[in-house]
mmCIF file of C-alpha atoms in Angstrom:
data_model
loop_
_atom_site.group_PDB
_atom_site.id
_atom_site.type_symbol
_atom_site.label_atom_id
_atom_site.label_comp_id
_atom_site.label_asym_id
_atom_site.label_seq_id
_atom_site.Cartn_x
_atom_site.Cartn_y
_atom_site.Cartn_z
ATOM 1 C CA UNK A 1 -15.983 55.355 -47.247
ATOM 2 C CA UNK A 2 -13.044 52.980 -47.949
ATOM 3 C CA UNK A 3 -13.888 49.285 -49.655
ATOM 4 C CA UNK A 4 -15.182 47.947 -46.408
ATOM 5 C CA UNK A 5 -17.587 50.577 -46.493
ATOM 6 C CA UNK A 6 -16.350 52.255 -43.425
ATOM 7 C CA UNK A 7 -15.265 55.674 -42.731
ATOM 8 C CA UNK A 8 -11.567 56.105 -43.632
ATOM 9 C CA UNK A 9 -10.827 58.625 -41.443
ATOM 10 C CA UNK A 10 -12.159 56.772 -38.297
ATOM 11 C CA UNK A 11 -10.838 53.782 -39.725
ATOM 12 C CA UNK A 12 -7.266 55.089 -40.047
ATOM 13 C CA UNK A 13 -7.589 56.450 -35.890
ATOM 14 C CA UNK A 14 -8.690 52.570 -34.987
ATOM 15 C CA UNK A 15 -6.004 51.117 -37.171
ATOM 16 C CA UNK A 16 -3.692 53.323 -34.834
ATOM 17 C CA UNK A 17 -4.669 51.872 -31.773
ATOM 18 C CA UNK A 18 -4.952 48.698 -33.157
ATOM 19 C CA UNK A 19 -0.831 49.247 -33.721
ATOM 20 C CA UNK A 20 -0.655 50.138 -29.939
ATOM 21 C CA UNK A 21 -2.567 46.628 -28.766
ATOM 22 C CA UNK A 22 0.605 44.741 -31.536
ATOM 23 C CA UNK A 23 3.153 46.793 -29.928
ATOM 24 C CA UNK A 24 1.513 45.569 -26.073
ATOM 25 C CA UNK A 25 1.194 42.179 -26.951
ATOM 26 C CA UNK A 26 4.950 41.772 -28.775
ATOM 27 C CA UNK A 27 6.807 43.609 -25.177
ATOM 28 C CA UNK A 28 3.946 40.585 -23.333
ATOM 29 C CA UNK A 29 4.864 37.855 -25.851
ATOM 30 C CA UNK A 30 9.201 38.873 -25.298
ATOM 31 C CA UNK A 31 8.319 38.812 -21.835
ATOM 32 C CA UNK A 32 6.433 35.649 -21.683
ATOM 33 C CA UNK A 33 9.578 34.099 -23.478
ATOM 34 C CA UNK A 34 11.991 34.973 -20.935
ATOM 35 C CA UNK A 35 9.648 33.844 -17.736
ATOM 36 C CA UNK A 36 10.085 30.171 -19.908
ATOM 37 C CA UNK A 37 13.264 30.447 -20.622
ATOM 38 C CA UNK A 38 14.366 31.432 -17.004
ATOM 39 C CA UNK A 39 12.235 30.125 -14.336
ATOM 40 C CA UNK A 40 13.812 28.359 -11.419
ATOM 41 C CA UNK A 41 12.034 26.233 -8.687
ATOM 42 C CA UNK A 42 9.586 24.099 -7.606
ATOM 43 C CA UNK A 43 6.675 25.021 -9.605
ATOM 44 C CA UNK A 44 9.148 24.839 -12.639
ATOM 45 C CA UNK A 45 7.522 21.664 -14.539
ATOM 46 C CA UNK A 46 4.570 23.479 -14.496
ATOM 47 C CA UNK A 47 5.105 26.743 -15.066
ATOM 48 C CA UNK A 48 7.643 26.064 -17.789
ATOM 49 C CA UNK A 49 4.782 24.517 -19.945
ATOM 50 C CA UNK A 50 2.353 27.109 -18.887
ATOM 51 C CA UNK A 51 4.288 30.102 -20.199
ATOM 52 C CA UNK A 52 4.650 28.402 -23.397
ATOM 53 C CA UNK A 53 1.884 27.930 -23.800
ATOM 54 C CA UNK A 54 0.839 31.586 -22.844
ATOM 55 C CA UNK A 55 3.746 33.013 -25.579
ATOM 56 C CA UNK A 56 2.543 30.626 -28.413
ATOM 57 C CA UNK A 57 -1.225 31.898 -27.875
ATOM 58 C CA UNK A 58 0.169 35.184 -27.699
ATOM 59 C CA UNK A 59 2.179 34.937 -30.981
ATOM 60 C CA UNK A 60 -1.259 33.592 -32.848
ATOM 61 C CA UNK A 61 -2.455 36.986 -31.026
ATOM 62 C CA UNK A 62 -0.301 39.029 -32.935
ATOM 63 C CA UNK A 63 -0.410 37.462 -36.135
ATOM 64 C CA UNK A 64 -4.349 37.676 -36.166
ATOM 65 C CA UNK A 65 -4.212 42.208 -35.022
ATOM 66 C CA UNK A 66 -1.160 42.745 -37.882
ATOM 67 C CA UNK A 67 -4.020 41.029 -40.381
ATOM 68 C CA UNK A 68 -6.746 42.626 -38.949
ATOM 69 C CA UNK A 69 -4.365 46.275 -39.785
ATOM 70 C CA UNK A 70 -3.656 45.029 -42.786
ATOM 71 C CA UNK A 71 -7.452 43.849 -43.881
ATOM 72 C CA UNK A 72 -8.358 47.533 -42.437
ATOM 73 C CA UNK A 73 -5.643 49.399 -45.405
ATOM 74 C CA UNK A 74 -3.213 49.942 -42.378
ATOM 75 C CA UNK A 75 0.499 49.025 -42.157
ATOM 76 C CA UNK A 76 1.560 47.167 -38.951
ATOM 77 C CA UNK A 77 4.043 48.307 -36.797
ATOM 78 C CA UNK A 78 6.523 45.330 -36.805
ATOM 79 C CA UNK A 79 10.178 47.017 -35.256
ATOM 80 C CA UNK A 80 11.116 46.568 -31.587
ATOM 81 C CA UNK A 81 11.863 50.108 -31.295
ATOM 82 C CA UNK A 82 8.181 51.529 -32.459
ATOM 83 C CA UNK A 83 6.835 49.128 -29.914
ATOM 84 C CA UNK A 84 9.164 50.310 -27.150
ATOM 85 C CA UNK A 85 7.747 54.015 -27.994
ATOM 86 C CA UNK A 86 4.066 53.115 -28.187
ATOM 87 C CA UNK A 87 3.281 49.946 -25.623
ATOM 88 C CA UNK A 88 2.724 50.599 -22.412
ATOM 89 C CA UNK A 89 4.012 47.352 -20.938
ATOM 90 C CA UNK A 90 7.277 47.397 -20.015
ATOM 91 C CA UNK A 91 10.543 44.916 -20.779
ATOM 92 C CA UNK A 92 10.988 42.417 -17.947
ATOM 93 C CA UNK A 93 14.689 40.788 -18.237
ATOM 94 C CA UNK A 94 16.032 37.553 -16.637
ATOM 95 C CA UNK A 95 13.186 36.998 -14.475
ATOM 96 C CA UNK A 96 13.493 33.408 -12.618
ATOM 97 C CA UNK A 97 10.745 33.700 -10.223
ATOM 98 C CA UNK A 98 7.653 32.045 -11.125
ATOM 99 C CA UNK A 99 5.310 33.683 -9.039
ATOM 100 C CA UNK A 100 6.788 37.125 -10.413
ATOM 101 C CA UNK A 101 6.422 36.155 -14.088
ATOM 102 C CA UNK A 102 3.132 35.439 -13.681
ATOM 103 C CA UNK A 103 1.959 39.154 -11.592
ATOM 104 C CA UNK A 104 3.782 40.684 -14.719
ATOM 105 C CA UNK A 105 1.403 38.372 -17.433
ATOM 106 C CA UNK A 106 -1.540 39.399 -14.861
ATOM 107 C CA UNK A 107 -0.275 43.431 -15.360
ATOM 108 C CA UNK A 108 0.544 42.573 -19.159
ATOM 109 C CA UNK A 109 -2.829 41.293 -19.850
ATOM 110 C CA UNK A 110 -4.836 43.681 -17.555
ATOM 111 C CA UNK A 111 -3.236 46.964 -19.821
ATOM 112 C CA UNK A 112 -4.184 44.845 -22.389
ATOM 113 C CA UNK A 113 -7.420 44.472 -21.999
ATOM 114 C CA UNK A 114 -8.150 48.051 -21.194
ATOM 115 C CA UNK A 115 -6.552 49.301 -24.641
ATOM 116 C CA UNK A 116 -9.137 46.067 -25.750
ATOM 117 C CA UNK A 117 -11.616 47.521 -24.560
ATOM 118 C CA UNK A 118 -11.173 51.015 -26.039
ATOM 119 C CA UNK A 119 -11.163 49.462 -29.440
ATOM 120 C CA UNK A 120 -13.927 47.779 -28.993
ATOM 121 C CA UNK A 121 -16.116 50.790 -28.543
ATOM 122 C CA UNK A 122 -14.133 52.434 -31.413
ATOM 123 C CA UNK A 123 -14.959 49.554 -33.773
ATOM 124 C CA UNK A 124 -18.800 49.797 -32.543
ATOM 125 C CA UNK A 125 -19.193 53.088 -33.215
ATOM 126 C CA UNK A 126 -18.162 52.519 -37.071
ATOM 127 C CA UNK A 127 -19.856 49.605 -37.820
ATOM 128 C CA UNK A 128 -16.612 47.506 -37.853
ATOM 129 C CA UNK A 129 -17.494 43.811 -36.943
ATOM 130 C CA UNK A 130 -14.744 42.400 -37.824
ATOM 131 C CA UNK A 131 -12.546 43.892 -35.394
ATOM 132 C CA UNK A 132 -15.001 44.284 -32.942
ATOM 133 C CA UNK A 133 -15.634 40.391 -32.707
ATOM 134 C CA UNK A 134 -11.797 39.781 -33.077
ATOM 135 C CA UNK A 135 -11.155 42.157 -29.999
ATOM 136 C CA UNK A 136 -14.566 41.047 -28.078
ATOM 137 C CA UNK A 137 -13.403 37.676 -28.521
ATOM 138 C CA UNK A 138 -9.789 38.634 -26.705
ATOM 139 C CA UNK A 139 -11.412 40.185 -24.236
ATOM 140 C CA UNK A 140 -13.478 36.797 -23.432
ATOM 141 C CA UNK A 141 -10.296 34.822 -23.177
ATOM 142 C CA UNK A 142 -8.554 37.905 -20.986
ATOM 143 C CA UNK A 143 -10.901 37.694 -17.955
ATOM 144 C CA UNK A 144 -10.741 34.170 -18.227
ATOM 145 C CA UNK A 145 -7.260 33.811 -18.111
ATOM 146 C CA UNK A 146 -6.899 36.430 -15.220
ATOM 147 C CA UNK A 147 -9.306 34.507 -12.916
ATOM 148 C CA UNK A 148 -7.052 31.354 -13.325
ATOM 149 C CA UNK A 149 -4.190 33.114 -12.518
ATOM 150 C CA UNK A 150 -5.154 35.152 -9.594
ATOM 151 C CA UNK A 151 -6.415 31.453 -8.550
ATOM 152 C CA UNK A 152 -3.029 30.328 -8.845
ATOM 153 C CA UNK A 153 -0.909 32.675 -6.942
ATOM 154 C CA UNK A 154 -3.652 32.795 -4.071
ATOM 155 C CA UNK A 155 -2.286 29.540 -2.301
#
């Protein structure tokens, strides 16, 4: 048992994947960036302000899972080229379509919240509330955030 009072070994395989959900949401957050930085047409106003606000809730995101790794006795991942190796969203450059930057957030978020939802059940199955009402509480936002932009791009 480590100073939580968790089990160190199961601890050290969730700090892991917890590494895996930074690396995801740093390739989401670059990505994000570049929708706001190159969109182009008539839903521009809009859209403009909604990615950043997407990328700054996204870099509060990361701040809060390299804590969490840290709080847990784990080191976070924090070089482009480890999160190249372990995220599974891909880089997206010099997109200027709106519509396009947002079906890649939609993909971003929904391989997002499947590695979520993995940890979740990890964290349960040690007793770790702390990252299981961090993550539970990511997932909430997720789903919500989906709906509204499926809602969106329906028109």
């Amino acid at each position: 048992m480590n100073k939580l009072g968790l089990n160190q070994e199961k601890v050290n395989d969730l700090i892991t994947d917890l590494n895996s959900l930074l690396a995801n949401y740093q390739l989401l957050y670059s990505n994000v960036r570049g929708f706001h930085w190159n969109i182009k047409g008539n839903n521009f106003f809009e859209l403009h302000l909604k990615f950043e606000e997407i990328y700054n809730d996204l870099q509060v995101k990361i701040d809060e899972v390299a804590e969490r790794i840290l709080t847990l006795g784990g080191v976070p991942e924090n070089t482009f080229t480890m999160y190249l190796k372990s995220a599974s969203i891909k880089e997206i450059s010099k997109e200027t379509n709106g519509a396009k930057g947002l079906e890649n957030i939609i993909e971003g978020i929904s391989i997002i919240i499947k590695l979520e939802r993995s940890l979740l059940e990890k964290s349960a199955e040690i007793n770790d509330e702390g990252t299981n009402s961090l993550v539970s509480g990511y997932i909430t936002e997720h789903e919500k955030s989906l709906w509204m932009f499926n809602a969106y791009l329906s028109n």
